[in-house]
Coordinates of C-alpha atoms in Angstrom, one line a residue:
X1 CA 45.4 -41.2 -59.4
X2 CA 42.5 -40.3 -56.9
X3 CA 44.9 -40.3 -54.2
X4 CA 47.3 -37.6 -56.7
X5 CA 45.0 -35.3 -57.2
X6 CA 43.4 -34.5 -53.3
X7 CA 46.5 -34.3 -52.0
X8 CA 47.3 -31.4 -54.2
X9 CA 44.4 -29.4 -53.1
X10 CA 45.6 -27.6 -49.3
X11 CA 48.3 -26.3 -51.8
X12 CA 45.9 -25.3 -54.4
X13 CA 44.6 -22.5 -52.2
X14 CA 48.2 -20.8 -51.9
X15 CA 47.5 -19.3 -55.4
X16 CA 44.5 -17.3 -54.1
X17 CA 46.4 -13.7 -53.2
X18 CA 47.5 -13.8 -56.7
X19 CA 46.5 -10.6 -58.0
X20 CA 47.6 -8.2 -55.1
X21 CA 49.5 -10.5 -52.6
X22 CA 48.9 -12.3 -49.9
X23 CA 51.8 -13.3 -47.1
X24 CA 52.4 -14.3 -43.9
X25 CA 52.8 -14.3 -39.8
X26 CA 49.4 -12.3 -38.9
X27 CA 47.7 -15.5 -38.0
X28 CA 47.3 -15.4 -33.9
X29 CA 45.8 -11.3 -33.8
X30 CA 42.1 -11.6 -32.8
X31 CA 41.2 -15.2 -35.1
X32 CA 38.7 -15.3 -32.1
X33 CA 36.7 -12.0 -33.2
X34 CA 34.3 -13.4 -35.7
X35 CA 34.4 -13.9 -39.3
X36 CA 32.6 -11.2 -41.4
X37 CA 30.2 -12.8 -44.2
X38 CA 31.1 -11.4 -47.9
X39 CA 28.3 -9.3 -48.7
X40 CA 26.2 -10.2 -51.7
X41 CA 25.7 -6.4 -53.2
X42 CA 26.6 -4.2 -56.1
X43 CA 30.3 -3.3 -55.4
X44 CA 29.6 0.3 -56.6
X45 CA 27.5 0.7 -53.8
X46 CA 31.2 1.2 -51.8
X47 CA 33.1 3.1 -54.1
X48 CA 34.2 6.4 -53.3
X49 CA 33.5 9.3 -55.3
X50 CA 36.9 10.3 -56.6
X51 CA 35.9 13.0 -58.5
X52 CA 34.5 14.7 -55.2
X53 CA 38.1 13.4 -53.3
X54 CA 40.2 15.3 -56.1
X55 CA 37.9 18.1 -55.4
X56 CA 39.2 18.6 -52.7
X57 CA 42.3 18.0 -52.8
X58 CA 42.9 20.7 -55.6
X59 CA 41.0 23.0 -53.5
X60 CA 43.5 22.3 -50.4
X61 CA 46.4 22.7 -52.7
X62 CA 45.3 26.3 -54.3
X63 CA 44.2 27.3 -50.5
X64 CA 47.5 25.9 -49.2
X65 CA 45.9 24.2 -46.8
X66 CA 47.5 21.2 -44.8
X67 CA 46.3 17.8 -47.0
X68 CA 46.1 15.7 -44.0
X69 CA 43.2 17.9 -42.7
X70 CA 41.3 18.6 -46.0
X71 CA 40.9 14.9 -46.7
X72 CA 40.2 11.6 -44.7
X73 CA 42.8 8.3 -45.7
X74 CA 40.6 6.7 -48.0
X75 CA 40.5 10.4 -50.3
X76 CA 44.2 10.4 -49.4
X77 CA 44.7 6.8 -51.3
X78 CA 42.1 7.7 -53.9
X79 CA 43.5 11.2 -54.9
X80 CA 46.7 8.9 -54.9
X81 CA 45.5 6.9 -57.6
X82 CA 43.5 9.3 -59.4
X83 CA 47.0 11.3 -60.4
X84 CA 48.7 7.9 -61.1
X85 CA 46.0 7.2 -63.8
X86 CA 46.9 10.8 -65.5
X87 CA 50.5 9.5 -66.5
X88 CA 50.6 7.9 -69.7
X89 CA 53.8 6.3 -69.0
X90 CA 54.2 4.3 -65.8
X91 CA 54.7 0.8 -64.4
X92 CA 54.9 -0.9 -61.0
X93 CA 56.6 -3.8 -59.5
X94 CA 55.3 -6.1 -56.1
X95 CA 56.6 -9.0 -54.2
X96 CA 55.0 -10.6 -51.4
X97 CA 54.3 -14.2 -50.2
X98 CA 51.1 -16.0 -49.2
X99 CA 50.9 -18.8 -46.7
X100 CA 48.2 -21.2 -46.1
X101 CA 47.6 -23.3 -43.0
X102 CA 50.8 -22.4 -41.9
X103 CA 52.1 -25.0 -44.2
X104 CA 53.7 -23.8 -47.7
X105 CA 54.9 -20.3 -48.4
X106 CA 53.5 -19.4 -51.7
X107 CA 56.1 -16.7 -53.9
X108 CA 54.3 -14.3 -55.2
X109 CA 54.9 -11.3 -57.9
X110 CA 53.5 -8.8 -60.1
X111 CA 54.3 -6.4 -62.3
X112 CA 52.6 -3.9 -64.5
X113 CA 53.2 -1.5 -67.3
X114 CA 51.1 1.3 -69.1
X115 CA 52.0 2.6 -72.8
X116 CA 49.5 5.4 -73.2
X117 CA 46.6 3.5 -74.3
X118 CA 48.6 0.0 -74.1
X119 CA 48.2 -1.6 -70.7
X120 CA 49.9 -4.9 -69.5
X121 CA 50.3 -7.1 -66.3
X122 CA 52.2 -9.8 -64.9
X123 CA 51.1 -12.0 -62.0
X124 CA 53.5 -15.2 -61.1
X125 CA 52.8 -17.7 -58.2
X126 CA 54.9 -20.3 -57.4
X127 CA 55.9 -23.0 -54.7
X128 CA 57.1 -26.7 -54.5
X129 CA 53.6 -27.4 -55.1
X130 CA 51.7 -25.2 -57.7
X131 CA 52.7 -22.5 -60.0
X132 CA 50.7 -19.7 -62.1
X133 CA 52.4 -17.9 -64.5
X134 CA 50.2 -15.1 -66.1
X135 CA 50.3 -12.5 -68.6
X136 CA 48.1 -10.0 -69.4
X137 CA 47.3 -7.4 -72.5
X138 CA 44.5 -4.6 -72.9
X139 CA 44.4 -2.5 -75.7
X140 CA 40.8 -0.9 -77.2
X141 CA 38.0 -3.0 -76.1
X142 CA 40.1 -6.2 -76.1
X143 CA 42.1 -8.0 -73.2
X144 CA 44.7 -10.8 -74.4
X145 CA 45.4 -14.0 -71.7
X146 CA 48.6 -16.1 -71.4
X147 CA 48.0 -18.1 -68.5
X148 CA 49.9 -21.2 -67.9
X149 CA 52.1 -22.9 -65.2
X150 CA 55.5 -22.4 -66.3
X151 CA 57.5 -19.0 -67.3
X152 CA 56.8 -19.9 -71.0
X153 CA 54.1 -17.4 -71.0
X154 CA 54.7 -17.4 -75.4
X155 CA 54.4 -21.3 -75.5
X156 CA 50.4 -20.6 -73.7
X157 CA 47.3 -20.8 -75.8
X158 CA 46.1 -17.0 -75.5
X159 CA 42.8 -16.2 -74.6
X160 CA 40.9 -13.2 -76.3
X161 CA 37.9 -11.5 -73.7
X162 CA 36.6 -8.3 -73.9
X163 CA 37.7 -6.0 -71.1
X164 CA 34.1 -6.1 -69.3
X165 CA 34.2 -10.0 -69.2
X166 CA 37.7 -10.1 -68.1
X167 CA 36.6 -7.7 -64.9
X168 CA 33.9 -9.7 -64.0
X169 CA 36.0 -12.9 -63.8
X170 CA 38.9 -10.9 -61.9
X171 CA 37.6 -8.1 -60.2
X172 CA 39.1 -4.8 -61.9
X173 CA 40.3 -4.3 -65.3
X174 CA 44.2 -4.4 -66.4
X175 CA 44.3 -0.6 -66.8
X176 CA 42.7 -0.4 -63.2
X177 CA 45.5 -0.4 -60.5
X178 CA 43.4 -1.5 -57.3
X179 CA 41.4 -4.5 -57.0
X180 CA 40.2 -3.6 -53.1
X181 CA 37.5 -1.0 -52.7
X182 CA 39.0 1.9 -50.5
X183 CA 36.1 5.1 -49.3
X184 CA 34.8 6.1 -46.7
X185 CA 32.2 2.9 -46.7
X186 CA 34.9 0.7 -46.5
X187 CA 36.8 2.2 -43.1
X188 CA 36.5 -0.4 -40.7
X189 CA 35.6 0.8 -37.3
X190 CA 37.6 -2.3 -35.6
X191 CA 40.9 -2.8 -35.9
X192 CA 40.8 -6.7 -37.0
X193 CA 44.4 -7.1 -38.0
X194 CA 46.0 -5.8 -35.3
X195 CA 47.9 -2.7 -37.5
X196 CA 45.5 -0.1 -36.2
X197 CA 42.9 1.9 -37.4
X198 CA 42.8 4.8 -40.3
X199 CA 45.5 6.9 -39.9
X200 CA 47.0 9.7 -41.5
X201 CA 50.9 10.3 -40.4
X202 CA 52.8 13.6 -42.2
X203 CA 56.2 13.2 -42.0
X204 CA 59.0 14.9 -43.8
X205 CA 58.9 15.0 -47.9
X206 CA 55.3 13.1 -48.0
X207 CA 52.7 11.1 -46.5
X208 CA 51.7 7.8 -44.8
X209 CA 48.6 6.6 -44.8
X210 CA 47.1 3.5 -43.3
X211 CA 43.7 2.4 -44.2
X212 CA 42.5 -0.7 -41.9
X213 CA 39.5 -1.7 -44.3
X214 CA 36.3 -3.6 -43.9
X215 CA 37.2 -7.3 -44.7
X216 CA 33.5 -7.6 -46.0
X217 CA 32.4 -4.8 -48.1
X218 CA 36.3 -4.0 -49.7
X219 CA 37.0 -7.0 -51.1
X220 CA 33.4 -7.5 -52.8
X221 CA 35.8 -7.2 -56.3
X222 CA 38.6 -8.7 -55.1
X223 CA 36.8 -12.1 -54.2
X224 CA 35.8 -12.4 -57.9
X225 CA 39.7 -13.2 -59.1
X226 CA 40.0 -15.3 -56.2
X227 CA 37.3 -17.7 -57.3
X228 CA 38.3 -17.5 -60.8
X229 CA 41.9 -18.5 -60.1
X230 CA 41.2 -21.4 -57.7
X231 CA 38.5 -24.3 -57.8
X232 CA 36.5 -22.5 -55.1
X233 CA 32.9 -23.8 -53.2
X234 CA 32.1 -20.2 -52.6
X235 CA 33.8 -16.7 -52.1
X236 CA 36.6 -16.5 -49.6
X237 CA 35.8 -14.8 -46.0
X238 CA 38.3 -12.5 -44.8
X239 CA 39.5 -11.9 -41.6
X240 CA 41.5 -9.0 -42.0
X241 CA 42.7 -6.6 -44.9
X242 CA 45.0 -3.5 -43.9
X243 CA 46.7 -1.1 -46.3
X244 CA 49.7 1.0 -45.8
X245 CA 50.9 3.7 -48.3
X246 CA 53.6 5.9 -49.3
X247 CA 53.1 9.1 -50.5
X248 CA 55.1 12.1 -51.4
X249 CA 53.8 15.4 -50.7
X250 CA 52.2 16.2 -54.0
X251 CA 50.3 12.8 -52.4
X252 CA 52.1 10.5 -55.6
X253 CA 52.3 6.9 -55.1
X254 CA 55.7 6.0 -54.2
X255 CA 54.6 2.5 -52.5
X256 CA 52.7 0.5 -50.5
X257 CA 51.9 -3.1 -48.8
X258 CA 49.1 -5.0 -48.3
X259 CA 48.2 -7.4 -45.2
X260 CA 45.5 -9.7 -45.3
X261 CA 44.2 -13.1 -44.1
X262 CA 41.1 -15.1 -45.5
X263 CA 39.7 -18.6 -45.4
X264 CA 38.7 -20.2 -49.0
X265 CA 36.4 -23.8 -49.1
X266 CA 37.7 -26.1 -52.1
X267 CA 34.8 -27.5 -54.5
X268 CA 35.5 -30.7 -52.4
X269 CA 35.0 -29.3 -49.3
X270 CA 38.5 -28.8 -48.0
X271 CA 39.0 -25.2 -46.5
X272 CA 42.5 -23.2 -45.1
X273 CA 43.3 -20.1 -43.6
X274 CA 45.6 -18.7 -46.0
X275 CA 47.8 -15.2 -44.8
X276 CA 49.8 -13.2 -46.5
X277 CA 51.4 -9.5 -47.3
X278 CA 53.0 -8.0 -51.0
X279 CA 54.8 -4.9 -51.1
X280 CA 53.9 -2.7 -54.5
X281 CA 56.3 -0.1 -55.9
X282 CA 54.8 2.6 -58.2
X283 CA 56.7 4.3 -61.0
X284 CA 56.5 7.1 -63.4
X285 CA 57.9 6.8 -66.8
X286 CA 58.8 8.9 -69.5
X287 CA 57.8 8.6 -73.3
X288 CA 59.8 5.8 -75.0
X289 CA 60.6 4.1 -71.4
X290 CA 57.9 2.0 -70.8
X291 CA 58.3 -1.6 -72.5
X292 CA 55.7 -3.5 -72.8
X293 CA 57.0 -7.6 -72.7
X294 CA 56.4 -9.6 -75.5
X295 CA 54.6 -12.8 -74.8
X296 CA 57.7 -14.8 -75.8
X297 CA 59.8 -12.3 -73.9
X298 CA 61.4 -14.0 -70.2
X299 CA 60.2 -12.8 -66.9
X300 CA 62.0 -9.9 -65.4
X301 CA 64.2 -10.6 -62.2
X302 CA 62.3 -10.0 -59.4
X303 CA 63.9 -9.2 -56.0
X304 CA 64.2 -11.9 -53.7
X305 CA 62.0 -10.4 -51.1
X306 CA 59.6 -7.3 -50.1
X307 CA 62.9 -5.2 -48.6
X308 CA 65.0 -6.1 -51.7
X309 CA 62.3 -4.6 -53.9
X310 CA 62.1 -1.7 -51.9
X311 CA 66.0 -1.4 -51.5
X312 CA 65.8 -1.8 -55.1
X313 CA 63.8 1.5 -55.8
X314 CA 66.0 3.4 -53.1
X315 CA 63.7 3.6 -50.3

């Protein structure tokens, strides 16, 4: 039994990009730059100020001024999510893969939906090795947990927490829709995963935006749900993190991917490199379209891979 259960832990880590993906082949780019410690601060320290960011941006629109000059990437991406919060309707769909040691790839998908004041997620992770199947409800003060290993999210004991407990164990709230810290704080100077830097890029009928973040002070949230999901010695240490978005002109989410690489120590000492990238599809919904799963209720069909999801959503 001994034997069983350590050689269950290397796959064990695979579940750690969970919450906003984690993926695969970025693994050679600069590993010999070093690693950045995780810095032991208040996270708040690194947020931007979005009210200040939509500031602007309403100011650039009523000036008609050219967006990509009035703000930097990370306003860009916050101005982004600051109109996506003002839908009452909406939901979003990713898919994305995580690898670790270059071993096991590690499915990984997640969707979301918001009814007005109702706010639910869904967060599946599965291989030939370990699976998390995860289900999510916040409504008032209150979030609801299914967690299990199977699809049978009904047939798991739920979990009651208050919505401030359940961000300090992963990070960001259900009704929040971005787990990494993205301002002007956060910009990394050094282009660690091998993407490029900040960018802005106007091209016809929108936007993209790439943010190349600092793997230290961004992730000060995200490294939260990773501990709480795996049996972890200490916070993971990233490498990398780089976002890319896609924005329309109005600067509305349409989608974006994520590509990161970390290294996570086991309680028992055991450690991996773990890489990975998840491609997240934002949609608005009108009154009466957005259905909220029942726990009971089956897992939606995912697309097979991060191009069928966007080939699903005709882009």
């Amino acid at each position: 039994m001994r034997f069983m259960a350590k050689s269950f832990e290397i796959p064990s880590l695979l579940v750690l990009g969970l919450g906003l993906g984690a993926g695969t082949g970025f693994g050679v780019h600069e590993m010999l730059k070093p690693t950045l410690e995780v810095i032991d601060g208040d996270a708040s320290a690194y947020m931007i100020d979005a009210e200040a960011a939509f500031g602007k941006y309403e100011a650039a629109k009523k000036k008609g001024a050219p967006l990509e000059s009035a703000l930097d990437p990370s306003e860009m991406i916050s101005v982004a999510y600051t109109l996506f919060s003002r839908q009452e309707y909406s939901c979003s769909e990713g898919v994305g893969v995580s690898r670790a040691m270059g071993l096991v790839d590690q499915g990984i998908q997640s969707m979301t939906v918001r009814d007005k004041d109702r706010y639910f997620e869904e967060s599946n992770s599965f291989s030939n090795f370990v699976s998390l199947y995860n289900r999510m409800y916040q409504e008032g003060d209150t979030t609801t947990k299914y967690w299990g290993k199977t699809p049978n999210y009904g047939g798991n004991a739920p979990e009651e927490v208050s919505n401030e407990q359940y961000a300090s164990e992963m990070g960001r709230q259900v009704s929040e829709s971005i787990v990494y810290l993205v301002s002007p704080k956060t910009d990394s100077p050094v282009d660690r995963s091998g993407k490029g830097l900040s960018s802005i890029k106007k091209h016809d009928g929108g936007y993209t935006v790439e943010f190349e973040a600092d793997p230290a002070s961004s992730t000060l949230r995200y490294v939260h749900q990773m501990k709480t999901i795996s049996n972890l010695k200490e916070f993971p240490r990233f490498d990398y993190v780089h976002l890319t978005y896609e924005l329309d002109e109005d600067l509305n989410l349409l989608y974006f991917r994520n590509y990161e690489s970390y290294r996570a120590t086991l309680a028992s000492g055991i450690g991996s490199t773990c890489e990975g990238s998840m491609t997240t599809v934002y949609k608005v919904l009108g009154p009466g379209e957005a259905s909220i799963p029942l726990p009971s209720d089956p897992s939606i069909a995912y697309p097979k891979d991060e191009a069928s999801l966007l080939e699903k959503y005709g882009y």
